[in-house]
PDB file of C-alpha atoms in Angstrom:
ATOM      1  CA  UNK D   1      -9.000  -1.013 -19.502  1.00  0.00           C
ATOM      2  CA  UNK D   2     -11.635  -2.479 -17.510  1.00  0.00           C
ATOM      3  CA  UNK D   3     -11.448  -2.746 -13.693  1.00  0.00           C
ATOM      4  CA  UNK D   4     -10.777  -6.022 -12.352  1.00  0.00           C
ATOM      5  CA  UNK D   5     -12.309  -7.014  -9.119  1.00  0.00           C
ATOM      6  CA  UNK D   6      -9.990  -9.212  -6.933  1.00  0.00           C
ATOM      7  CA  UNK D   7     -11.706 -11.529  -4.341  1.00  0.00           C
ATOM      8  CA  UNK D   8     -10.246 -11.296  -0.908  1.00  0.00           C
ATOM      9  CA  UNK D   9     -11.842 -14.569   0.475  1.00  0.00           C
ATOM     10  CA  UNK D  10     -11.110 -16.508   3.500  1.00  0.00           C
ATOM     11  CA  UNK D  11     -13.002 -19.850   3.149  1.00  0.00           C
ATOM     12  CA  UNK D  12     -14.849 -21.585   6.115  1.00  0.00           C
ATOM     13  CA  UNK D  13     -12.060 -24.098   6.084  1.00  0.00           C
ATOM     14  CA  UNK D  14      -9.680 -21.257   6.858  1.00  0.00           C
ATOM     15  CA  UNK D  15     -11.485 -20.255   9.721  1.00  0.00           C
ATOM     16  CA  UNK D  16     -12.023 -23.824  11.265  1.00  0.00           C
ATOM     17  CA  UNK D  17      -8.250 -24.461  10.994  1.00  0.00           C
ATOM     18  CA  UNK D  18      -7.431 -21.610  13.286  1.00  0.00           C
ATOM     19  CA  UNK D  19      -3.798 -20.664  14.135  1.00  0.00           C
ATOM     20  CA  UNK D  20      -2.254 -23.884  12.933  1.00  0.00           C
ATOM     21  CA  UNK D  21      -2.503 -22.723   9.374  1.00  0.00           C
ATOM     22  CA  UNK D  22       0.016 -20.469   7.678  1.00  0.00           C
ATOM     23  CA  UNK D  23      -1.479 -17.414   6.316  1.00  0.00           C
ATOM     24  CA  UNK D  24      -0.394 -16.193   2.703  1.00  0.00           C
ATOM     25  CA  UNK D  25      -1.833 -12.645   1.953  1.00  0.00           C
ATOM     26  CA  UNK D  26      -1.483 -11.612  -1.699  1.00  0.00           C
ATOM     27  CA  UNK D  27      -1.803  -7.662  -2.481  1.00  0.00           C
ATOM     28  CA  UNK D  28      -2.733  -6.921  -6.094  1.00  0.00           C
ATOM     29  CA  UNK D  29      -3.923  -4.029  -7.993  1.00  0.00           C
ATOM     30  CA  UNK D  30      -6.441  -3.661 -10.674  1.00  0.00           C
ATOM     31  CA  UNK D  31      -5.193  -3.613 -14.411  1.00  0.00           C
ATOM     32  CA  UNK D  32      -2.050  -5.423 -13.805  1.00  0.00           C
ATOM     33  CA  UNK D  33      -1.057  -8.512 -15.873  1.00  0.00           C
ATOM     34  CA  UNK D  34       1.309  -9.766 -12.958  1.00  0.00           C
ATOM     35  CA  UNK D  35      -1.543  -9.152 -10.510  1.00  0.00           C
ATOM     36  CA  UNK D  36      -4.096 -11.148 -12.748  1.00  0.00           C
ATOM     37  CA  UNK D  37      -1.286 -13.923 -12.671  1.00  0.00           C
ATOM     38  CA  UNK D  38      -0.893 -13.646  -8.803  1.00  0.00           C
ATOM     39  CA  UNK D  39      -4.701 -14.218  -8.523  1.00  0.00           C
ATOM     40  CA  UNK D  40      -4.171 -17.661 -10.290  1.00  0.00           C
ATOM     41  CA  UNK D  41      -1.125 -18.393  -8.361  1.00  0.00           C
ATOM     42  CA  UNK D  42      -3.061 -17.863  -5.079  1.00  0.00           C
ATOM     43  CA  UNK D  43      -5.868 -20.090  -6.234  1.00  0.00           C
ATOM     44  CA  UNK D  44      -3.156 -22.852  -6.992  1.00  0.00           C
ATOM     45  CA  UNK D  45      -1.793 -22.582  -3.601  1.00  0.00           C
ATOM     46  CA  UNK D  46      -5.146 -22.551  -2.185  1.00  0.00           C
ATOM     47  CA  UNK D  47      -6.081 -25.685  -3.917  1.00  0.00           C
ATOM     48  CA  UNK D  48      -2.749 -27.623  -3.587  1.00  0.00           C
ATOM     49  CA  UNK D  49      -1.825 -26.685   0.017  1.00  0.00           C
ATOM     50  CA  UNK D  50      -4.817 -26.691   1.880  1.00  0.00           C
ATOM     51  CA  UNK D  51      -2.746 -26.092   5.105  1.00  0.00           C
ATOM     52  CA  UNK D  52      -2.119 -22.490   3.843  1.00  0.00           C
ATOM     53  CA  UNK D  53      -4.986 -19.854   4.318  1.00  0.00           C
ATOM     54  CA  UNK D  54      -4.676 -17.626   1.191  1.00  0.00           C
ATOM     55  CA  UNK D  55      -6.250 -14.178   0.942  1.00  0.00           C
ATOM     56  CA  UNK D  56      -6.145 -11.672  -1.964  1.00  0.00           C
ATOM     57  CA  UNK D  57      -6.275  -8.140  -0.984  1.00  0.00           C
ATOM     58  CA  UNK D  58      -7.308  -5.595  -3.894  1.00  0.00           C
ATOM     59  CA  UNK D  59      -5.239  -2.551  -2.904  1.00  0.00           C
ATOM     60  CA  UNK D  60      -7.514  -0.328  -4.877  1.00  0.00           C
ATOM     61  CA  UNK D  61     -10.174  -1.191  -2.165  1.00  0.00           C
ATOM     62  CA  UNK D  62      -8.432  -2.683   0.831  1.00  0.00           C
ATOM     63  CA  UNK D  63     -10.282  -3.735   3.965  1.00  0.00           C
ATOM     64  CA  UNK D  64      -7.721  -1.855   6.143  1.00  0.00           C
ATOM     65  CA  UNK D  65      -4.420  -0.103   5.115  1.00  0.00           C
ATOM     66  CA  UNK D  66      -1.535  -2.391   4.003  1.00  0.00           C
ATOM     67  CA  UNK D  67       1.308  -2.877   5.972  1.00  0.00           C
ATOM     68  CA  UNK D  68       4.223  -0.467   5.319  1.00  0.00           C
ATOM     69  CA  UNK D  69       6.172  -3.515   3.654  1.00  0.00           C
ATOM     70  CA  UNK D  70       3.606  -3.540   0.756  1.00  0.00           C
ATOM     71  CA  UNK D  71       4.944  -1.138  -1.495  1.00  0.00           C
ATOM     72  CA  UNK D  72       4.691  -2.900  -4.958  1.00  0.00           C
ATOM     73  CA  UNK D  73       2.093  -5.186  -6.485  1.00  0.00           C
ATOM     74  CA  UNK D  74       1.829  -8.112  -6.566  1.00  0.00           C
ATOM     75  CA  UNK D  75       3.398  -8.658  -2.908  1.00  0.00           C
ATOM     76  CA  UNK D  76       3.115 -11.871  -1.022  1.00  0.00           C
ATOM     77  CA  UNK D  77       3.257 -11.854   2.752  1.00  0.00           C
ATOM     78  CA  UNK D  78       3.722 -14.985   4.653  1.00  0.00           C
ATOM     79  CA  UNK D  79       2.507 -14.998   8.173  1.00  0.00           C
ATOM     80  CA  UNK D  80       2.692 -11.151   7.987  1.00  0.00           C
ATOM     81  CA  UNK D  81       6.236 -10.999   6.425  1.00  0.00           C
ATOM     82  CA  UNK D  82       7.282 -10.322   2.720  1.00  0.00           C
ATOM     83  CA  UNK D  83       7.721 -13.704   1.152  1.00  0.00           C
ATOM     84  CA  UNK D  84       7.704 -12.668  -2.662  1.00  0.00           C
ATOM     85  CA  UNK D  85       7.847  -9.084  -4.256  1.00  0.00           C
ATOM     86  CA  UNK D  86       6.386 -10.276  -7.660  1.00  0.00           C
ATOM     87  CA  UNK D  87       5.311 -13.764  -8.633  1.00  0.00           C
ATOM     88  CA  UNK D  88       7.260 -16.737  -6.986  1.00  0.00           C
ATOM     89  CA  UNK D  89       8.250 -19.596  -8.990  1.00  0.00           C
ATOM     90  CA  UNK D  90       6.715 -22.939  -8.749  1.00  0.00           C
ATOM     91  CA  UNK D  91       9.897 -24.051  -7.112  1.00  0.00           C
ATOM     92  CA  UNK D  92       9.775 -21.505  -4.432  1.00  0.00           C
ATOM     93  CA  UNK D  93       6.239 -22.318  -3.788  1.00  0.00           C
ATOM     94  CA  UNK D  94       7.149 -25.942  -3.585  1.00  0.00           C
ATOM     95  CA  UNK D  95      10.005 -25.409  -1.348  1.00  0.00           C
ATOM     96  CA  UNK D  96       7.805 -23.323   1.092  1.00  0.00           C
ATOM     97  CA  UNK D  97       4.754 -24.859   1.382  1.00  0.00           C
ATOM     98  CA  UNK D  98       5.432 -28.683   1.247  1.00  0.00           C
ATOM     99  CA  UNK D  99       7.272 -31.376  -0.697  1.00  0.00           C
ATOM    100  CA  UNK D 100       4.048 -32.516  -2.280  1.00  0.00           C
ATOM    101  CA  UNK D 101       4.082 -32.541  -6.086  1.00  0.00           C
ATOM    102  CA  UNK D 102       1.248 -30.311  -6.970  1.00  0.00           C
ATOM    103  CA  UNK D 103       0.459 -29.719 -10.848  1.00  0.00           C
ATOM    104  CA  UNK D 104       1.651 -26.363 -11.862  1.00  0.00           C
ATOM    105  CA  UNK D 105       0.810 -26.850 -15.405  1.00  0.00           C
ATOM    106  CA  UNK D 106      -2.551 -25.074 -14.406  1.00  0.00           C
ATOM    107  CA  UNK D 107      -0.432 -21.984 -13.634  1.00  0.00           C
ATOM    108  CA  UNK D 108       0.724 -21.658 -17.297  1.00  0.00           C
ATOM    109  CA  UNK D 109      -2.942 -20.171 -18.182  1.00  0.00           C
ATOM    110  CA  UNK D 110      -2.129 -17.238 -16.268  1.00  0.00           C
ATOM    111  CA  UNK D 111       1.180 -16.417 -17.868  1.00  0.00           C
ATOM    112  CA  UNK D 112       1.473 -13.766 -20.741  1.00  0.00           C
TER     113      UNK D 112
END
């Protein structure tokens, strides 16, 4: 299996928004279908909910040790607390991040 490199990006707009934004950190591992899907979920949340700063961390090469609450992948931390072990449903995402009506049909391409 090929090693997948995950991007742990925080965009310039994330920095500009400062502390008023919610922080979603998604922990993933290489060669994991659910983690591949999680990267797509993170991109969808980043696109549809610009008030959420989204970062994807590859546990194979983390910038710092993960919190003790991260013991499985994918794990989603929202503002430093476990929000989802495994991938959240579109309904959970919408209920958490806003009452907008984002288009989750794009997420289907990551489903296996």
